[in-house]
XYZ file of N, CA, C and O in Angstrom:
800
model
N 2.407 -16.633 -13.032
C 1.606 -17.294 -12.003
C 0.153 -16.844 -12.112
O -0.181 -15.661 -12.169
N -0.636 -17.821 -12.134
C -2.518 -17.554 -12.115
C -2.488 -17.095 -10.844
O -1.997 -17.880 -10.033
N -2.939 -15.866 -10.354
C -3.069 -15.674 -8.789
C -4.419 -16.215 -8.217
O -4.816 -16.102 -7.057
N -4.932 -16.716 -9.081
C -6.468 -17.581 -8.663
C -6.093 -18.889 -7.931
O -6.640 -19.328 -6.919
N -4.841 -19.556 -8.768
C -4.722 -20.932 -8.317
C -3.527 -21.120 -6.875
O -3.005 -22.110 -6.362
N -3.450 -19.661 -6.596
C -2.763 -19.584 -5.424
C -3.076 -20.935 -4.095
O -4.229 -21.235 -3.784
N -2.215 -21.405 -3.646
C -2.891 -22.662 -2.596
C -3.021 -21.961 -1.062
O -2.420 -20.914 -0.821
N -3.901 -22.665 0.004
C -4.164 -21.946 0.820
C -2.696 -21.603 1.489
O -2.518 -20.458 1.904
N -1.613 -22.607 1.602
C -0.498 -22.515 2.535
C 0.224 -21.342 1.981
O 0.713 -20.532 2.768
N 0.388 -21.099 0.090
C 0.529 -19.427 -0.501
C 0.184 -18.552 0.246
O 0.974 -17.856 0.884
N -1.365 -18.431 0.292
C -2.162 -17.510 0.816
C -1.480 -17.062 2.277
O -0.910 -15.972 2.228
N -1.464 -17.567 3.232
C -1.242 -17.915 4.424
C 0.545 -17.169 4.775
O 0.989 -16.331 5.560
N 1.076 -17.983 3.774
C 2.598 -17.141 3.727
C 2.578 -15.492 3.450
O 3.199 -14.687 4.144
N 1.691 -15.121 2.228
C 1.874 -13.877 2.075
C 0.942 -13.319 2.970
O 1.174 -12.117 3.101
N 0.107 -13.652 3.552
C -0.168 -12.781 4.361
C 0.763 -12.606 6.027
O 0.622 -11.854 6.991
N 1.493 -13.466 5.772
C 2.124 -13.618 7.270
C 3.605 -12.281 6.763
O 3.988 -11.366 7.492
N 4.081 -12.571 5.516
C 4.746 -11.825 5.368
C 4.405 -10.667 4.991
O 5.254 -9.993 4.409
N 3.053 -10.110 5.221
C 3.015 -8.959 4.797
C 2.344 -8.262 6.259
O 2.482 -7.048 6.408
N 1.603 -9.085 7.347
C 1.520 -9.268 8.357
C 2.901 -8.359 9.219
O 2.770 -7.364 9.932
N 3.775 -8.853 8.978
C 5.456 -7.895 9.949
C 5.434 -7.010 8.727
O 5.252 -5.887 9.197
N 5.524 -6.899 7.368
C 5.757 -5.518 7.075
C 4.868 -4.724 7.166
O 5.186 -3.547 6.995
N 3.561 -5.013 7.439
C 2.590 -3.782 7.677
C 3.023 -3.433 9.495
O 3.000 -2.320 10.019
N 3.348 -4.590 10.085
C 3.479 -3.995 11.701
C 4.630 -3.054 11.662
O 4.516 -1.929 12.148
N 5.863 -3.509 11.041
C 6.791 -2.314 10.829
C 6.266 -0.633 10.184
O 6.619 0.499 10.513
N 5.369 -1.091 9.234
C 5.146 0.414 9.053
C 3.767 0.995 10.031
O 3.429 2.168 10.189
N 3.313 0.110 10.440
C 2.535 0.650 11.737
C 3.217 1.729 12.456
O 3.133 2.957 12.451
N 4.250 0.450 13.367
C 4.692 1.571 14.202
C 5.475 2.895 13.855
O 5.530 3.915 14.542
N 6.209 2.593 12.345
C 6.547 4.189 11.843
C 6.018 5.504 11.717
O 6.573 6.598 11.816
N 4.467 5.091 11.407
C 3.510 5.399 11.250
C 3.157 6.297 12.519
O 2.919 7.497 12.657
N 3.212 5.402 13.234
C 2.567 5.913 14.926
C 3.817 6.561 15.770
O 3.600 7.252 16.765
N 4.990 6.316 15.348
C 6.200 7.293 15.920
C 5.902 8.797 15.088
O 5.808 9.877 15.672
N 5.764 8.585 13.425
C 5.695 9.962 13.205
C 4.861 10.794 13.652
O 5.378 11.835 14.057
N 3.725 10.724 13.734
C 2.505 11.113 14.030
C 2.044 11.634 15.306
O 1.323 12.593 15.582
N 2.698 10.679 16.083
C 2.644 10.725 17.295
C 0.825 10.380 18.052
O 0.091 10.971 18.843
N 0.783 9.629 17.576
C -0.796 8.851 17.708
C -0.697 7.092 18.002
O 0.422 6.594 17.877
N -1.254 6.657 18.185
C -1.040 5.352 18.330
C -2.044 4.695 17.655
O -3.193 4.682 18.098
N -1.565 3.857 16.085
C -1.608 3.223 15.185
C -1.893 1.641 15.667
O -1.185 1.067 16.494
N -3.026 1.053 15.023
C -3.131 -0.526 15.167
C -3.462 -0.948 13.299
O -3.261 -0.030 12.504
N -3.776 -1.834 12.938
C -4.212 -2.314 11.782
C -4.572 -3.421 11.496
O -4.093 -4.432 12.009
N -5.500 -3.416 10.605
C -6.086 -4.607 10.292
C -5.597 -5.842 9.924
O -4.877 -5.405 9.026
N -5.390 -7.131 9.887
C -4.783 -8.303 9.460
C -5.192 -7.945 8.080
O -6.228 -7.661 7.479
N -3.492 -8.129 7.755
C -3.641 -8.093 6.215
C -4.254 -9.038 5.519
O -4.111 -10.196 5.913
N -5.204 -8.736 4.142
C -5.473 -9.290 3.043
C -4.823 -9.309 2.078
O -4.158 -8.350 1.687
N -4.908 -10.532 1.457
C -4.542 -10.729 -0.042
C -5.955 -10.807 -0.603
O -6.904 -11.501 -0.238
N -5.824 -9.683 -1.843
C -7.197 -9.375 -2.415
C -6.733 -10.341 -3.929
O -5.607 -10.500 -4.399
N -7.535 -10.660 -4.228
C -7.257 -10.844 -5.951
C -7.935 -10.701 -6.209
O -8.900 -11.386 -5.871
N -8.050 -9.434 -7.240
C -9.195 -8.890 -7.897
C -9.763 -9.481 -9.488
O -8.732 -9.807 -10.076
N -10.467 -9.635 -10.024
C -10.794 -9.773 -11.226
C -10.388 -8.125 -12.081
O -10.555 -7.129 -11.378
N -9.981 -7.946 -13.247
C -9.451 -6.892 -13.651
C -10.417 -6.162 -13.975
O -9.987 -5.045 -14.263
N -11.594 -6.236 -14.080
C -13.011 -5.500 -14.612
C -13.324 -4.878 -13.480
O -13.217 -3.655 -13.399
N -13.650 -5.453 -12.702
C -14.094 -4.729 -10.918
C -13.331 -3.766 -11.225
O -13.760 -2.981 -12.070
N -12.186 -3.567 -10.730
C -11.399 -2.117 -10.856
C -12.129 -1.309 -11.438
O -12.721 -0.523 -10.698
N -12.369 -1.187 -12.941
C -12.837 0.099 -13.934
C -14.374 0.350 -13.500
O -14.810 1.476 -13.260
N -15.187 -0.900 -13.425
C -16.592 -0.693 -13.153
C -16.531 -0.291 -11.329
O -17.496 -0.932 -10.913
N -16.122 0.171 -10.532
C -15.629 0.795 -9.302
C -15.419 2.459 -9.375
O -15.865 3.276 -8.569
N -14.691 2.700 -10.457
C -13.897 4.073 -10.793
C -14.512 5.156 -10.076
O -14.199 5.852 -9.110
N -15.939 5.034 -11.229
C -16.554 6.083 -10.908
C -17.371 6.419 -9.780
O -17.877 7.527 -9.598
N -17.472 5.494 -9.084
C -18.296 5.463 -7.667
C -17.444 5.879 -6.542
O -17.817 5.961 -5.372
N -16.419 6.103 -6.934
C -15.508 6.519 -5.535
C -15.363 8.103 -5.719
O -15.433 8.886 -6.666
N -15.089 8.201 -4.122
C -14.446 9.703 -3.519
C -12.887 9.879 -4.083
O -12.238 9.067 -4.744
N -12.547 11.020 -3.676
C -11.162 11.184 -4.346
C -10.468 10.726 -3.178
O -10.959 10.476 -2.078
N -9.348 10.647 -3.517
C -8.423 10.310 -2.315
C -6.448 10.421 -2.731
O -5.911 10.150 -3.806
N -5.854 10.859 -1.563
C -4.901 11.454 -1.929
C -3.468 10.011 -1.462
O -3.164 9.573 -0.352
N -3.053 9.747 -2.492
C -1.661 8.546 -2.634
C -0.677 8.750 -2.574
O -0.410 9.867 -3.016
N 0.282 8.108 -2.153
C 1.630 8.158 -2.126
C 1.994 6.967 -3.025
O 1.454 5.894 -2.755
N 2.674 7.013 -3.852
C 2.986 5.772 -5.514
C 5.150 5.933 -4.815
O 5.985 6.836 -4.765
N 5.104 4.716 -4.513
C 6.845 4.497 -4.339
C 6.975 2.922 -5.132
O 6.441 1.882 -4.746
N 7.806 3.096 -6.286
C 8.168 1.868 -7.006
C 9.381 0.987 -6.088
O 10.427 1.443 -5.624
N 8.980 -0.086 -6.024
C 9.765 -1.274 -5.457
C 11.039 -1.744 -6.325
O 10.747 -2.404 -7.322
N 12.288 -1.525 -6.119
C 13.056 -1.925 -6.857
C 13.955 -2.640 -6.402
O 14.103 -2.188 -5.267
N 14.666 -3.465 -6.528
C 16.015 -4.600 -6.401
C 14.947 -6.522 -6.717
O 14.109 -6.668 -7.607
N 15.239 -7.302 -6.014
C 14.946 -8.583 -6.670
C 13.806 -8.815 -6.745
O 13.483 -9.719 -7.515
N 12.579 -7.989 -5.864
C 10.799 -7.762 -6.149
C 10.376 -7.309 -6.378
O 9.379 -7.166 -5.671
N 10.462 -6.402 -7.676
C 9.740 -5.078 -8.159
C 8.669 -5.246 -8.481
O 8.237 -6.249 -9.050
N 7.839 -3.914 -8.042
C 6.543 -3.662 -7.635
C 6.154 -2.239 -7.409
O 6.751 -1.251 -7.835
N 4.844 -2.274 -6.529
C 4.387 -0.606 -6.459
C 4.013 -0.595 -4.795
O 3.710 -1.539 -4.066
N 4.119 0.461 -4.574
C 3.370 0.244 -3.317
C 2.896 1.490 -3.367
O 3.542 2.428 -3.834
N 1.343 1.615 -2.725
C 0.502 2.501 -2.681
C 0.045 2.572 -1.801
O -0.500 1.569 -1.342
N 0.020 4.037 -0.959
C -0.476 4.171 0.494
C -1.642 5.334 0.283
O -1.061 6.396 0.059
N -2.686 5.460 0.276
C -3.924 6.398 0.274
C -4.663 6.188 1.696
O -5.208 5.331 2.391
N -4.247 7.788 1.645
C -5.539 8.581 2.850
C -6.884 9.046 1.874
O -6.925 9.237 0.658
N -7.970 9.147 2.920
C -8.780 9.703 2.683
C -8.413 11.505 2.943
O -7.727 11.967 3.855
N -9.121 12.285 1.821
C -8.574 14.106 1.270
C -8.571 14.301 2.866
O -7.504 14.573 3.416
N -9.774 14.164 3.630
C -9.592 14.961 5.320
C -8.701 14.198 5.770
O -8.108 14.894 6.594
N -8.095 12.904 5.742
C -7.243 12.274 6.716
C -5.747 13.029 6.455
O -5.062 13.393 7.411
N -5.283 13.241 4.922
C -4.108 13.570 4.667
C -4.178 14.873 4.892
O -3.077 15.372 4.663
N -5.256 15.958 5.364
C -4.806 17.234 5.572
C -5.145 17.649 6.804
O -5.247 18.803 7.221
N -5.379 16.213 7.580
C -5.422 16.491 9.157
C -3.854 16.417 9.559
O -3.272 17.196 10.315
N -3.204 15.105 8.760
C -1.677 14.648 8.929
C -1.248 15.681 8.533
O -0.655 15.960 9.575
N -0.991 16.698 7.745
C -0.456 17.597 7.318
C -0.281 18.718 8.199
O 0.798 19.310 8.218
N -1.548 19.177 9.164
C -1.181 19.816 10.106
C -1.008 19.256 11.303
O -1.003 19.969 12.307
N -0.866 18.116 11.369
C -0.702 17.958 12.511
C 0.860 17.541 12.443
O 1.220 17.318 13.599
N 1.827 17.368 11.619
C 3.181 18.212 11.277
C 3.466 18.944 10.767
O 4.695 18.988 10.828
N 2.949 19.972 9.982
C 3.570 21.231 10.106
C 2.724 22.542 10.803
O 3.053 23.716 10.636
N 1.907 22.219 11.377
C 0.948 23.254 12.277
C 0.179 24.253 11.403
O -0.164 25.364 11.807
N 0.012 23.926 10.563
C -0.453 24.905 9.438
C -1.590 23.925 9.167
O -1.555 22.719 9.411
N -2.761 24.714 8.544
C -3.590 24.469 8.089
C -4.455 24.896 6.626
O -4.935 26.005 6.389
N -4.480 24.205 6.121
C -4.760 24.219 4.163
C -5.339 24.095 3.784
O -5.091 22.952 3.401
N -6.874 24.497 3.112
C -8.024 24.281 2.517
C -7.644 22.985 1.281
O -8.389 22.035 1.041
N -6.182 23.277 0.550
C -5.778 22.105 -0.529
C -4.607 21.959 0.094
O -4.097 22.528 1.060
N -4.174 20.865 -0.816
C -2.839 20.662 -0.485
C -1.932 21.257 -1.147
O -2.067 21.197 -2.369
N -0.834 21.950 -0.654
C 0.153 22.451 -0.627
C 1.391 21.316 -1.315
O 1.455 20.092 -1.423
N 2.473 22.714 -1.769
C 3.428 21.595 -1.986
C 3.850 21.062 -0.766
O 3.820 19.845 -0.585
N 4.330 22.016 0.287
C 5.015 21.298 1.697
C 3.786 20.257 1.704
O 4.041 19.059 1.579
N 2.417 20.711 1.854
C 1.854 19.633 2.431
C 2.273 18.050 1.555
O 2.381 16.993 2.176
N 2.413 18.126 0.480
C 2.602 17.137 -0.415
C 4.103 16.571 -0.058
O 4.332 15.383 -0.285
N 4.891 17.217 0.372
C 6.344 16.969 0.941
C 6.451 15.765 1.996
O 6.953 14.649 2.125
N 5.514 16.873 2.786
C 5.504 16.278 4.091
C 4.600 14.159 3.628
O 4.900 13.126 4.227
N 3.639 14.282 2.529
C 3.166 12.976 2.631
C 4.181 11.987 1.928
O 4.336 10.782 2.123
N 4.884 12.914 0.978
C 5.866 11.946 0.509
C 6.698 11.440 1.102
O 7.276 10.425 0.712
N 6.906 11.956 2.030
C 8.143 11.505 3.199
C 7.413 10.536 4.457
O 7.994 9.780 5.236
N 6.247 10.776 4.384
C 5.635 9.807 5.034
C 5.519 8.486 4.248
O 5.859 7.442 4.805
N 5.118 8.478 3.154
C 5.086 7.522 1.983
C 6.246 6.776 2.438
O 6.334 5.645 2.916
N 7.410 7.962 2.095
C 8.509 6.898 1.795
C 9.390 6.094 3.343
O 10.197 5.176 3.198
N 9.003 6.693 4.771
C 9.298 5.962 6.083
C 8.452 4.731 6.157
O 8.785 3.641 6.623
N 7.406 5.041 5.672
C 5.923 3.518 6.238
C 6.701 2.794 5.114
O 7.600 2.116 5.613
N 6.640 2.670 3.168
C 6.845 1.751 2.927
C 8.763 1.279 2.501
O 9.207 0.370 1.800
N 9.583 2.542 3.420
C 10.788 1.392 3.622
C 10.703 0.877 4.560
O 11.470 -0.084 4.491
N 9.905 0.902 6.086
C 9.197 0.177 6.578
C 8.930 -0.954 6.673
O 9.023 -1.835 7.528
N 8.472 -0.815 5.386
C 7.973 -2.255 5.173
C 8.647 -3.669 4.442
O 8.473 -4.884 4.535
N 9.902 -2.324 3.316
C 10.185 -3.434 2.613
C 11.246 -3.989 3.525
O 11.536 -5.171 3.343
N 11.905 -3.299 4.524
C 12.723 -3.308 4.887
C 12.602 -5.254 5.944
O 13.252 -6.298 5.982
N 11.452 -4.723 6.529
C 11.098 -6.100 7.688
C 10.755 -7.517 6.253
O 10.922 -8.728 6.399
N 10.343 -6.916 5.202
C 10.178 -8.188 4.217
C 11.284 -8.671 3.410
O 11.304 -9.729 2.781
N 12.316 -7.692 3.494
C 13.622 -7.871 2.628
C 14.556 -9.025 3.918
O 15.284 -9.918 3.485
N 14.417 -8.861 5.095
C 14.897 -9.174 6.080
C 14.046 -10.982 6.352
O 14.579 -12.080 6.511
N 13.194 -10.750 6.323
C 12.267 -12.186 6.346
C 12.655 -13.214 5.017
O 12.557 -14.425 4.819
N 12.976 -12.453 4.504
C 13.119 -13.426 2.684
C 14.490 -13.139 2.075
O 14.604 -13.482 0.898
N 15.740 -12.475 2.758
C 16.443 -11.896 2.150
C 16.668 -11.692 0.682
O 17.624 -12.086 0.013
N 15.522 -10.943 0.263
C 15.939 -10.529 -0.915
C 16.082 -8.954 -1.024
O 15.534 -8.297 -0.139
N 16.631 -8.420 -1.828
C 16.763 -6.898 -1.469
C 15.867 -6.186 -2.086
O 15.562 -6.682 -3.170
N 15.225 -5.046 -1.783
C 14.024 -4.387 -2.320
C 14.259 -3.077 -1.558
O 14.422 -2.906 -0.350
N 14.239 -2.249 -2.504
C 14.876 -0.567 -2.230
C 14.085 0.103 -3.052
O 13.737 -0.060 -4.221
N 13.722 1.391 -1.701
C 11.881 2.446 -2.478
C 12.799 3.398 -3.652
O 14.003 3.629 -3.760
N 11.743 3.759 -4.350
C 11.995 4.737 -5.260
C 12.021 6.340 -4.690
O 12.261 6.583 -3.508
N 11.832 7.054 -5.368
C 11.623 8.361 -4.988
C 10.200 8.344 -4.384
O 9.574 7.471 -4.986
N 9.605 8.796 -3.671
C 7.943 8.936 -3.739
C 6.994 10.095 -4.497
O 7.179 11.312 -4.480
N 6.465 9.726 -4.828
C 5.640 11.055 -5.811
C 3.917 10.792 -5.358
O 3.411 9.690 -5.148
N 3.491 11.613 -5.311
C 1.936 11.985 -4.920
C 0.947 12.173 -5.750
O 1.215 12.654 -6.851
N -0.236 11.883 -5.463
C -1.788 11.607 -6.519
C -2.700 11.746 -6.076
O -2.870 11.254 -4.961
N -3.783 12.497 -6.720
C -5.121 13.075 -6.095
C -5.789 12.619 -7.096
O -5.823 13.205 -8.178
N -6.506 11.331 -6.813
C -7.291 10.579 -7.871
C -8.446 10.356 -7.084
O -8.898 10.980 -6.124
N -8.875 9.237 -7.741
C -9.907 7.934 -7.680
C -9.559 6.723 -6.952
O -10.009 5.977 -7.822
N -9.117 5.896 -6.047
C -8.841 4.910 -5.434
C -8.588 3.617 -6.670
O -7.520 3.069 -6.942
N -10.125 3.334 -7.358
C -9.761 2.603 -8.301
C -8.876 2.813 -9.407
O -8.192 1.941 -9.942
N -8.959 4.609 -9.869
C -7.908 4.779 -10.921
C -7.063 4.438 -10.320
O -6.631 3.382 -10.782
N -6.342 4.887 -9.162
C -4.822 5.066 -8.921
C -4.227 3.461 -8.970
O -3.047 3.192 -9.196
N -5.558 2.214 -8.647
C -4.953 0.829 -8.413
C -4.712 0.548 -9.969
O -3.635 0.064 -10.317
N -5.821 0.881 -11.018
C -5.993 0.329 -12.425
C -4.580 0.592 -13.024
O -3.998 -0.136 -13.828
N -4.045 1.982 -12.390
C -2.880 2.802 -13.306
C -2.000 1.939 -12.450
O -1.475 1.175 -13.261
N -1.670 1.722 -11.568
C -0.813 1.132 -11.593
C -0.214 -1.076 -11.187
O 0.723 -1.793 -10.837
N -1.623 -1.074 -11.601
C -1.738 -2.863 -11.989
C -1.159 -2.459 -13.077
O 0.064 -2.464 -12.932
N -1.561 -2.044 -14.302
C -0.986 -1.601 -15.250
C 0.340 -1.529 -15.588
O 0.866 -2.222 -16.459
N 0.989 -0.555 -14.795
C 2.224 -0.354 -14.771
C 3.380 -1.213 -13.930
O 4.604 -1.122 -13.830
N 2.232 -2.204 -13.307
C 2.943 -3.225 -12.511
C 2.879 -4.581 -13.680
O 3.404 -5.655 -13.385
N 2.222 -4.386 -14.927
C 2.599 -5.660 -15.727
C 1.473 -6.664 -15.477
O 1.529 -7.804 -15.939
N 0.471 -6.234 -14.752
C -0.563 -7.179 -14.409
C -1.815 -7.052 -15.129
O -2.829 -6.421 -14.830
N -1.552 -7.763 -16.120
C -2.427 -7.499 -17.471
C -3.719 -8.992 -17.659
O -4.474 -9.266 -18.592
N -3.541 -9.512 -16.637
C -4.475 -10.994 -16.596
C -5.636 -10.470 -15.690
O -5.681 -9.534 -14.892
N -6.869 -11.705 -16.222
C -8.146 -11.631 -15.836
C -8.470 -11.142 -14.521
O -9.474 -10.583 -14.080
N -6.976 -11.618 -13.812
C -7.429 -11.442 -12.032
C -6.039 -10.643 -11.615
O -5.115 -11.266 -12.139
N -5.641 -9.754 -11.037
C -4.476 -8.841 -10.153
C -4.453 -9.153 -8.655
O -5.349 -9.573 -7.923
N -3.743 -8.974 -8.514
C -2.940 -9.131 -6.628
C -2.660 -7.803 -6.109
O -2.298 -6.796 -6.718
N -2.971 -8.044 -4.469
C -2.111 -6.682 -4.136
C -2.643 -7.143 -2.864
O -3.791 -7.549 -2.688
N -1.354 -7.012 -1.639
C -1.399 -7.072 -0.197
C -2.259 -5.684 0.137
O -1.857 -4.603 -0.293
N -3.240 -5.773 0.781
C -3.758 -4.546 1.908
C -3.861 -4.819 3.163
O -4.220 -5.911 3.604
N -3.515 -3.728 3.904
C -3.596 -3.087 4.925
C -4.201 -2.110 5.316
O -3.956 -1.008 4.825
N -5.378 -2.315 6.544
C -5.753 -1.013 6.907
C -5.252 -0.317 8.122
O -5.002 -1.043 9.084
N -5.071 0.905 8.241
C -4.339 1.190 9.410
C -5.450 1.745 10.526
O -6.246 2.526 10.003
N -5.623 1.569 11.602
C -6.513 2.325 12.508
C -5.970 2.872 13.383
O -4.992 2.271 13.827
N -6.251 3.947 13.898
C -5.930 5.306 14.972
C -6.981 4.688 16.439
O -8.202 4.541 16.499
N -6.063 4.471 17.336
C -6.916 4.678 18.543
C -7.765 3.055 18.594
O -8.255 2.525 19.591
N -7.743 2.700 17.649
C -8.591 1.443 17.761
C -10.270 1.563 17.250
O -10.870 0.620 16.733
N -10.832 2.829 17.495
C -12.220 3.369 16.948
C -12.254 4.031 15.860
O -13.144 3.732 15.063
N -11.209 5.223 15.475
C -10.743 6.059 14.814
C -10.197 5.303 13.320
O -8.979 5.151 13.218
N -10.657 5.059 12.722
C -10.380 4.807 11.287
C -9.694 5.980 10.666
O -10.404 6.957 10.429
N -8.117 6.052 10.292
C -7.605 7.125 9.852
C -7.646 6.962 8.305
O -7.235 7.832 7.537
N -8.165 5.797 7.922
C -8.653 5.604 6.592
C -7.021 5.789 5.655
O -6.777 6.658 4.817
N -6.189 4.798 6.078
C -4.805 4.802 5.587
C -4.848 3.004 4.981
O -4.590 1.956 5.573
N -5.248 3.254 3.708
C -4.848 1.798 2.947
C -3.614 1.758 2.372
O -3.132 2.625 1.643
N -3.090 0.690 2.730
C -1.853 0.615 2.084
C -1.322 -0.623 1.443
O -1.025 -1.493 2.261
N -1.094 -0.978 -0.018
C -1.347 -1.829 -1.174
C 0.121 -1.941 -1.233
O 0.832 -0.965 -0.995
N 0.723 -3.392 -1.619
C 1.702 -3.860 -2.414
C 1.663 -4.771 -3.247
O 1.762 -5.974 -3.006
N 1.454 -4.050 -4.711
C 1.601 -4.733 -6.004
C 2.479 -5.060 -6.511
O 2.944 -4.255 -7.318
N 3.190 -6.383 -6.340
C 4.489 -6.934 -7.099
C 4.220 -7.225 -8.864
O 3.140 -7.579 -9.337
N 5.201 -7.031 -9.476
C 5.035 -7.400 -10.911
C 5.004 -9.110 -10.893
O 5.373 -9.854 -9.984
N 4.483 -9.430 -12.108
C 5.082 -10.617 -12.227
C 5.707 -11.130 -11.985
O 6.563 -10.279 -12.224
N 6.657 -12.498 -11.400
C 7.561 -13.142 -11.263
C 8.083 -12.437 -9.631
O 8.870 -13.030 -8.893
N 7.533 -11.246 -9.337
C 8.470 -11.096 -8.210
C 7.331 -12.130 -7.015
O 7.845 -12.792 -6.114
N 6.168 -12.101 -7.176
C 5.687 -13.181 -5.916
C 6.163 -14.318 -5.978
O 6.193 -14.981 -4.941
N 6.712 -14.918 -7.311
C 7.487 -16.371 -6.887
C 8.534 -16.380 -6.187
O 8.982 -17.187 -5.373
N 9.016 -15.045 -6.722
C 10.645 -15.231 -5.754
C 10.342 -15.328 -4.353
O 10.767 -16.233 -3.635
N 9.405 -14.139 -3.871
C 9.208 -14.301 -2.059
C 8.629 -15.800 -1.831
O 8.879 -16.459 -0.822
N 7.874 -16.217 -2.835
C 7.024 -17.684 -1.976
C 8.540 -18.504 -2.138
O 8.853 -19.183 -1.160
N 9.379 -18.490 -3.157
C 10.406 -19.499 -2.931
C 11.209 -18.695 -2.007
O 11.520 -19.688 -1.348
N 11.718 -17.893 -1.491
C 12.724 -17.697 -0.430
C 12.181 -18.311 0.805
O 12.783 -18.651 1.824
N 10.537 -18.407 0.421
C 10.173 -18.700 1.927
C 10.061 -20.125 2.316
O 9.817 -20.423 3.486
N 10.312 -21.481 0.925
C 10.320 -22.491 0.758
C 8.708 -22.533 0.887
O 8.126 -23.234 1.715
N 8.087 -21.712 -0.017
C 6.582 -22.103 -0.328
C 6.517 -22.074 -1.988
O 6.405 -21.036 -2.640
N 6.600 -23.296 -2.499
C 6.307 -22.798 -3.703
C 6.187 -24.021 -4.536
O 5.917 -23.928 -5.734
């Protein structure tokens, strides 16, 4: 699929369906935490594949959670805090406080990783019945653009232009907790959701 020639009523579907899985991992989000979580109406970005690399180097670091999407929509999903956001979350469950991150601290985000995006797949597996089950979660202290390039990449998205649902999450409504959270399907898996949804 050209994700350029996407039609608006496409557009419109995936964002509606990504719309309830970001609200599902909202509120996971805001039960763990114990803060109260809102977020931005999701976008569908389609990027041109060059932007990414010419981006790289202009960014801050920032710390990811990478959980591979597996059963009939495989994909990636990527959740990045900003370095102070993930080591405010860090103590503010385990009461400890860390100049770096720790392994617990790294524990503790993977397990956050992996509640927000079964979360998510969970309310989208349910909307489209197709089944989609997280991987292990594993953690990354990159570049924002590396961490998307590495894994468009590894998501098979090797054309002029890439996809990926975002979400921003906000704290309090003023409070930007600076929690983006990306779902990159491989190839062929966005047809399957636009046809379960009789968009296609």
């Amino acid at each position: 699929m050209n994700y350029s020639e996407l039609s608006p009523m496409q557009l419109d579907a995936l964002k509606e369906v990504s719309n309830i899985g970001a609200g599902n991992a909202a509120t996971a989000l805001s039960q763990l935490i114990n803060k109260k979580v809102d977020m931005t109406v999701p976008a569908v970005n389609i990027i041109p594949f060059e932007t990414l690399f010419s981006e790289i180097s202009d960014e801050k670091l920032a710390v990811g959670v990478i959980v591979r999407v597996l059963g009939d929509t495989p994909g990636n999903i990527l959740f990045v805090f900003e370095r102070e956001t993930a080591m405010e979350i860090v103590e503010s469950l385990t009461g400890k406080k860390d100049d770096e991150l720790t392994e617990i601290g790294s524990s503790v985000l993977c397990e956050i990783g992996n509640i927000i995006s079964s979360s998510y797949m969970n309310a989208i597996a349910k909307l489209t019945n197709l089944v989609m089950l997280p991987s292990v979660p594993a953690v990354t202290y990159d570049m924002l653009g590396a961490m998307l390039s590495t894994i468009f990449i590894e998501s098979g998205q090797y054309d002029d232009n890439v996809l990926d649902l975002e979400t921003v999450f906000l704290q309090d409504k003023t409070k930007n907790i600076n929690g983006h959270f990306y779902y990159i399907p491989v190839p062929g898996s966005l047809e399957k959701i636009l046809n379960s949804l009789g968009v296609n």
